[in-house]
Structure formats: structure tokens, C-alpha cells
């Protein structure tokens, strides 16, 4: 938790400087798939990666992009039931200046009245259940700040009992 707080403090204070470089979305997803396949297999959750190889490159800091998607994949895995599926996708955005990434799980879902708060620091949808499963309540706040630092945006949609989908848009 201390390292997450320090990270968030660096981001919010403007001390974090991104090392941007153009990267192919398919390459980013391939690296994530490789890094996460063991964790997903151990929990018996299928990780599905979908990306059009013709998508334009995005301007990202590889370390921070890894951090963004690792936080999202960690949450998706944590709340997915064994036998479930998590879809990691890159696709065209309706904004021609951006590429849209998404992480979709088949977990518990988030009640609509709590959905708008999930990117706040220390917010937990259900503190008791989250504590049981791990988590500091800082991961999604870090995601939001890092995405914004890249010049992008993040949002989530969810339905209780069906799962959650988090969209991250990053500039081309």
C-alpha cells in the first residue's frame, strides 16, 4: 500500500515524467498476455486477447502502460470466477485521434450507484469482500491518473451479476 501511495503522490504532484514512444497496440497486448498467462491459468480463468494488427501505434510509456493494464487485469482476475473469461482488447475508437483498449470480465459486477466512484482513491465497492480478495483501493485511481497523464481517458460500465468492462483510450 505504501508503494501505491507514493506512486499516486508522484503522479498527482507532477513529478512523474513519461518516457513516451510509439507502440503497436497488438504488441502491448501480446506482452501482457505473456506476463499474465500463468496467473490466469492458475485460477482457471481464460484470458482472451483480441487486437487488429493494423491499428495505428499509440504514444505510451511502456512501463506505465504495463502498470495501467496490470492493475486492470489484476482486478478482472481477482473478481472472475474459475471457468470465467477475461477479454483484453484493442480496437478503433470513435475518436479518430485515439485507440480504445478494454478489459472485460465476467465477475460480480458493480452496482450503478457505486460505478462513478471506482476511480477514487481508497474506494472499494464492497470493503469486506475486497479485503478478503486483496487490494488496497488505489489501483484504479492510479490507472485513471496514468491514463490522463498519457492524454487519454478511462471509463467503466458494469452490470451486477454480469461483469465489468473498463475502457482506456490512448492517443495515436
PDB file of C-alpha atoms in Angstrom:
ATOM      1  CA  UNK A   1       0.000   0.000   0.000  1.00  0.00           C
ATOM      2  CA  UNK A   2       2.882   2.357   0.795  1.00  0.00           C
ATOM      3  CA  UNK A   3       4.373   1.981  -2.681  1.00  0.00           C
ATOM      4  CA  UNK A   4       0.943   2.610  -4.266  1.00  0.00           C
ATOM      5  CA  UNK A   5       0.515   5.763  -2.170  1.00  0.00           C
ATOM      6  CA  UNK A   6       3.983   7.002  -3.110  1.00  0.00           C
ATOM      7  CA  UNK A   7       3.288   6.300  -6.776  1.00  0.00           C
ATOM      8  CA  UNK A   8      -0.026   8.143  -6.658  1.00  0.00           C
ATOM      9  CA  UNK A   9       1.632  11.072  -4.879  1.00  0.00           C
ATOM     10  CA  UNK A  10       4.352  11.303  -7.572  1.00  0.00           C
ATOM     11  CA  UNK A  11       1.730  11.244 -10.320  1.00  0.00           C
ATOM     12  CA  UNK A  12      -0.550  13.838  -8.702  1.00  0.00           C
ATOM     13  CA  UNK A  13       2.334  16.184  -7.862  1.00  0.00           C
ATOM     14  CA  UNK A  14       3.607  16.206 -11.444  1.00  0.00           C
ATOM     15  CA  UNK A  15       6.912  14.560 -10.507  1.00  0.00           C
ATOM     16  CA  UNK A  16       6.355  11.596 -12.794  1.00  0.00           C
ATOM     17  CA  UNK A  17       7.664  12.179 -16.309  1.00  0.00           C
ATOM     18  CA  UNK A  18       6.589   9.747 -19.006  1.00  0.00           C
ATOM     19  CA  UNK A  19       9.095   8.264 -21.444  1.00  0.00           C
ATOM     20  CA  UNK A  20       6.782   8.186 -24.461  1.00  0.00           C
ATOM     21  CA  UNK A  21       7.405   6.097 -27.533  1.00  0.00           C
ATOM     22  CA  UNK A  22       5.176   4.841 -30.354  1.00  0.00           C
ATOM     23  CA  UNK A  23       3.978   1.272 -29.737  1.00  0.00           C
ATOM     24  CA  UNK A  24       1.686  -1.049 -31.632  1.00  0.00           C
ATOM     25  CA  UNK A  25      -1.412  -1.972 -29.602  1.00  0.00           C
ATOM     26  CA  UNK A  26      -1.055  -5.650 -30.623  1.00  0.00           C
ATOM     27  CA  UNK A  27       2.500  -5.637 -29.237  1.00  0.00           C
ATOM     28  CA  UNK A  28       1.315  -4.173 -25.922  1.00  0.00           C
ATOM     29  CA  UNK A  29      -1.405  -6.832 -25.610  1.00  0.00           C
ATOM     30  CA  UNK A  30       0.970  -9.633 -26.575  1.00  0.00           C
ATOM     31  CA  UNK A  31       3.375  -8.622 -23.780  1.00  0.00           C
ATOM     32  CA  UNK A  32       0.517  -8.500 -21.288  1.00  0.00           C
ATOM     33  CA  UNK A  33      -0.741 -11.905 -22.378  1.00  0.00           C
ATOM     34  CA  UNK A  34       2.722 -13.390 -21.880  1.00  0.00           C
ATOM     35  CA  UNK A  35       3.128 -11.762 -18.456  1.00  0.00           C
ATOM     36  CA  UNK A  36      -0.306 -12.816 -17.195  1.00  0.00           C
ATOM     37  CA  UNK A  37      -0.954 -16.253 -18.718  1.00  0.00           C
ATOM     38  CA  UNK A  38       0.337 -18.187 -15.672  1.00  0.00           C
ATOM     39  CA  UNK A  39      -1.762 -16.223 -13.186  1.00  0.00           C
ATOM     40  CA  UNK A  40      -4.888 -16.766 -15.280  1.00  0.00           C
ATOM     41  CA  UNK A  41      -4.152 -20.467 -15.750  1.00  0.00           C
ATOM     42  CA  UNK A  42      -3.589 -20.904 -12.002  1.00  0.00           C
ATOM     43  CA  UNK A  43      -7.065 -19.529 -11.275  1.00  0.00           C
ATOM     44  CA  UNK A  44      -8.604 -21.402 -14.229  1.00  0.00           C
ATOM     45  CA  UNK A  45      -9.785 -18.183 -15.887  1.00  0.00           C
ATOM     46  CA  UNK A  46      -9.368 -17.867 -19.639  1.00  0.00           C
ATOM     47  CA  UNK A  47      -7.552 -14.769 -20.930  1.00  0.00           C
ATOM     48  CA  UNK A  48      -8.688 -13.860 -24.446  1.00  0.00           C
ATOM     49  CA  UNK A  49      -6.656 -11.261 -26.342  1.00  0.00           C
ATOM     50  CA  UNK A  50      -8.154  -9.536 -29.380  1.00  0.00           C
ATOM     51  CA  UNK A  51      -6.416  -6.901 -31.487  1.00  0.00           C
ATOM     52  CA  UNK A  52      -6.409  -5.791 -35.073  1.00  0.00           C
ATOM     53  CA  UNK A  53      -2.750  -5.811 -36.109  1.00  0.00           C
ATOM     54  CA  UNK A  54      -3.440  -2.845 -38.416  1.00  0.00           C
ATOM     55  CA  UNK A  55      -4.273  -0.436 -35.583  1.00  0.00           C
ATOM     56  CA  UNK A  56      -2.102   2.679 -35.542  1.00  0.00           C
ATOM     57  CA  UNK A  57       0.607   2.985 -32.924  1.00  0.00           C
ATOM     58  CA  UNK A  58      -0.116   4.768 -29.648  1.00  0.00           C
ATOM     59  CA  UNK A  59       2.176   7.124 -27.756  1.00  0.00           C
ATOM     60  CA  UNK A  60       2.886   5.417 -24.447  1.00  0.00           C
ATOM     61  CA  UNK A  61       5.410   4.938 -21.715  1.00  0.00           C
ATOM     62  CA  UNK A  62       5.912   1.142 -21.776  1.00  0.00           C
ATOM     63  CA  UNK A  63       6.457   0.867 -18.022  1.00  0.00           C
ATOM     64  CA  UNK A  64       3.375   2.929 -17.169  1.00  0.00           C
ATOM     65  CA  UNK A  65       1.215   1.270 -19.815  1.00  0.00           C
ATOM     66  CA  UNK A  66       2.166  -2.054 -18.267  1.00  0.00           C
ATOM     67  CA  UNK A  67       1.154  -0.672 -14.885  1.00  0.00           C
ATOM     68  CA  UNK A  68      -2.223   0.529 -16.209  1.00  0.00           C
ATOM     69  CA  UNK A  69      -3.178  -2.792 -17.746  1.00  0.00           C
ATOM     70  CA  UNK A  70      -1.678  -4.894 -14.972  1.00  0.00           C
ATOM     71  CA  UNK A  71      -3.906  -3.099 -12.458  1.00  0.00           C
ATOM     72  CA  UNK A  72      -6.938  -3.713 -14.683  1.00  0.00           C
ATOM     73  CA  UNK A  73      -6.076  -7.364 -15.319  1.00  0.00           C
ATOM     74  CA  UNK A  74      -5.386  -7.958 -11.630  1.00  0.00           C
ATOM     75  CA  UNK A  75      -8.856  -6.659 -10.743  1.00  0.00           C
ATOM     76  CA  UNK A  76     -10.512  -8.658 -13.528  1.00  0.00           C
ATOM     77  CA  UNK A  77      -8.773 -11.836 -12.407  1.00  0.00           C
ATOM     78  CA  UNK A  78      -9.497 -11.194  -8.730  1.00  0.00           C
ATOM     79  CA  UNK A  79     -13.232 -10.907  -9.291  1.00  0.00           C
ATOM     80  CA  UNK A  80     -13.639 -13.538 -12.043  1.00  0.00           C
ATOM     81  CA  UNK A  81     -14.937 -16.961 -11.106  1.00  0.00           C
ATOM     82  CA  UNK A  82     -12.954 -20.095 -12.029  1.00  0.00           C
ATOM     83  CA  UNK A  83     -14.060 -21.130 -15.501  1.00  0.00           C
ATOM     84  CA  UNK A  84     -14.743 -17.498 -16.404  1.00  0.00           C
ATOM     85  CA  UNK A  85     -13.200 -15.408 -19.122  1.00  0.00           C
ATOM     86  CA  UNK A  86     -11.447 -12.047 -19.286  1.00  0.00           C
ATOM     87  CA  UNK A  87     -11.180 -10.305 -22.660  1.00  0.00           C
ATOM     88  CA  UNK A  88      -8.320  -7.871 -23.294  1.00  0.00           C
ATOM     89  CA  UNK A  89      -8.970  -5.954 -26.498  1.00  0.00           C
ATOM     90  CA  UNK A  90      -7.603  -3.131 -28.654  1.00  0.00           C
ATOM     91  CA  UNK A  91      -9.852  -1.594 -31.308  1.00  0.00           C
ATOM     92  CA  UNK A  92     -10.554   1.545 -33.302  1.00  0.00           C
ATOM     93  CA  UNK A  93     -12.104   4.316 -31.245  1.00  0.00           C
ATOM     94  CA  UNK A  94     -14.937   6.544 -32.373  1.00  0.00           C
ATOM     95  CA  UNK A  95     -12.421   9.353 -31.740  1.00  0.00           C
ATOM     96  CA  UNK A  96     -10.022   9.226 -34.722  1.00  0.00           C
ATOM     97  CA  UNK A  97      -7.169  10.534 -32.569  1.00  0.00           C
ATOM     98  CA  UNK A  98      -7.253   7.583 -30.156  1.00  0.00           C
ATOM     99  CA  UNK A  99      -7.154   3.797 -29.896  1.00  0.00           C
ATOM    100  CA  UNK A 100      -9.540   2.106 -27.478  1.00  0.00           C
ATOM    101  CA  UNK A 101      -8.388  -0.687 -25.206  1.00  0.00           C
ATOM    102  CA  UNK A 102     -10.712  -2.632 -22.938  1.00  0.00           C
ATOM    103  CA  UNK A 103     -10.615  -5.229 -20.191  1.00  0.00           C
ATOM    104  CA  UNK A 104     -13.868  -7.135 -19.745  1.00  0.00           C
ATOM    105  CA  UNK A 105     -14.587  -9.668 -17.027  1.00  0.00           C
ATOM    106  CA  UNK A 106     -17.476 -11.938 -16.083  1.00  0.00           C
ATOM    107  CA  UNK A 107     -17.221 -11.150 -12.401  1.00  0.00           C
ATOM    108  CA  UNK A 108     -19.704  -9.905  -9.842  1.00  0.00           C
ATOM    109  CA  UNK A 109     -20.229  -6.523 -11.458  1.00  0.00           C
ATOM    110  CA  UNK A 110     -20.561  -3.153  -9.768  1.00  0.00           C
ATOM    111  CA  UNK A 111     -23.834  -1.525  -8.691  1.00  0.00           C
ATOM    112  CA  UNK A 112     -24.621   1.545 -10.822  1.00  0.00           C
ATOM    113  CA  UNK A 113     -24.711   3.875  -7.807  1.00  0.00           C
ATOM    114  CA  UNK A 114     -21.081   2.955  -6.999  1.00  0.00           C
ATOM    115  CA  UNK A 115     -19.692   2.798 -10.517  1.00  0.00           C
ATOM    116  CA  UNK A 116     -18.835   6.505 -10.805  1.00  0.00           C
ATOM    117  CA  UNK A 117     -16.659   6.281  -7.667  1.00  0.00           C
ATOM    118  CA  UNK A 118     -14.437   3.318  -8.561  1.00  0.00           C
ATOM    119  CA  UNK A 119     -11.575   5.553  -9.739  1.00  0.00           C
ATOM    120  CA  UNK A 120     -11.399   7.416  -6.402  1.00  0.00           C
ATOM    121  CA  UNK A 121      -8.508   6.585  -4.119  1.00  0.00           C
ATOM    122  CA  UNK A 122      -9.362   4.076  -1.365  1.00  0.00           C
ATOM    123  CA  UNK A 123     -12.856   3.467  -2.733  1.00  0.00           C
ATOM    124  CA  UNK A 124     -13.950  -0.159  -2.604  1.00  0.00           C
ATOM    125  CA  UNK A 125     -17.286  -1.348  -3.906  1.00  0.00           C
ATOM    126  CA  UNK A 126     -17.595  -3.829  -1.045  1.00  0.00           C
ATOM    127  CA  UNK A 127     -14.827  -3.269   1.502  1.00  0.00           C
ATOM    128  CA  UNK A 128     -15.313  -6.626   3.250  1.00  0.00           C
ATOM    129  CA  UNK A 129     -15.172  -8.718   0.072  1.00  0.00           C
ATOM    130  CA  UNK A 130     -12.314  -6.704  -1.405  1.00  0.00           C
ATOM    131  CA  UNK A 131     -10.299  -7.122   1.788  1.00  0.00           C
ATOM    132  CA  UNK A 132     -10.856 -10.914   1.570  1.00  0.00           C
ATOM    133  CA  UNK A 133      -9.611 -10.971  -2.021  1.00  0.00           C
ATOM    134  CA  UNK A 134      -6.791  -8.446  -1.546  1.00  0.00           C
ATOM    135  CA  UNK A 135      -6.372  -4.938  -2.907  1.00  0.00           C
ATOM    136  CA  UNK A 136      -5.627  -1.502  -1.498  1.00  0.00           C
ATOM    137  CA  UNK A 137      -8.340   0.577  -3.140  1.00  0.00           C
ATOM    138  CA  UNK A 138      -5.635   2.525  -5.007  1.00  0.00           C
ATOM    139  CA  UNK A 139      -5.186   0.553  -8.244  1.00  0.00           C
ATOM    140  CA  UNK A 140      -7.988   2.156 -10.250  1.00  0.00           C
ATOM    141  CA  UNK A 141      -7.054   5.611  -9.032  1.00  0.00           C
ATOM    142  CA  UNK A 142      -3.512   5.013 -10.277  1.00  0.00           C
ATOM    143  CA  UNK A 143      -4.945   3.769 -13.594  1.00  0.00           C
ATOM    144  CA  UNK A 144      -7.040   6.927 -14.003  1.00  0.00           C
ATOM    145  CA  UNK A 145      -4.140   9.259 -13.273  1.00  0.00           C
ATOM    146  CA  UNK A 146      -1.672   7.411 -15.523  1.00  0.00           C
ATOM    147  CA  UNK A 147      -4.145   7.306 -18.415  1.00  0.00           C
ATOM    148  CA  UNK A 148      -4.808  11.033 -18.034  1.00  0.00           C
ATOM    149  CA  UNK A 149      -1.062  11.702 -17.885  1.00  0.00           C
ATOM    150  CA  UNK A 150      -0.834   9.957 -21.283  1.00  0.00           C
ATOM    151  CA  UNK A 151      -3.520  12.321 -22.609  1.00  0.00           C
ATOM    152  CA  UNK A 152      -6.171   9.604 -22.620  1.00  0.00           C
ATOM    153  CA  UNK A 153      -9.368   8.760 -20.777  1.00  0.00           C
ATOM    154  CA  UNK A 154     -10.817   5.858 -18.809  1.00  0.00           C
ATOM    155  CA  UNK A 155     -14.381   4.771 -18.038  1.00  0.00           C
ATOM    156  CA  UNK A 156     -16.184   1.677 -16.858  1.00  0.00           C
ATOM    157  CA  UNK A 157     -19.527   0.072 -17.471  1.00  0.00           C
ATOM    158  CA  UNK A 158     -20.883  -2.731 -15.352  1.00  0.00           C
ATOM    159  CA  UNK A 159     -23.904  -4.795 -14.548  1.00  0.00           C
ATOM    160  CA  UNK A 160     -24.311  -6.657 -11.279  1.00  0.00           C
ATOM    161  CA  UNK A 161     -24.084 -10.389 -11.861  1.00  0.00           C
ATOM    162  CA  UNK A 162     -22.708  -9.988 -15.389  1.00  0.00           C
ATOM    163  CA  UNK A 163     -19.313  -8.316 -15.044  1.00  0.00           C
ATOM    164  CA  UNK A 164     -17.415  -5.126 -15.707  1.00  0.00           C
ATOM    165  CA  UNK A 165     -15.768  -3.601 -18.763  1.00  0.00           C
ATOM    166  CA  UNK A 166     -13.137  -0.884 -18.411  1.00  0.00           C
ATOM    167  CA  UNK A 167     -12.276   1.229 -21.465  1.00  0.00           C
ATOM    168  CA  UNK A 168      -8.955   3.012 -21.808  1.00  0.00           C
ATOM    169  CA  UNK A 169      -8.384   5.403 -24.683  1.00  0.00           C
ATOM    170  CA  UNK A 170      -4.836   6.401 -25.555  1.00  0.00           C
ATOM    171  CA  UNK A 171      -3.665   8.892 -28.182  1.00  0.00           C
ATOM    172  CA  UNK A 172      -2.329   7.708 -31.536  1.00  0.00           C
TER     173      UNK A 172
END
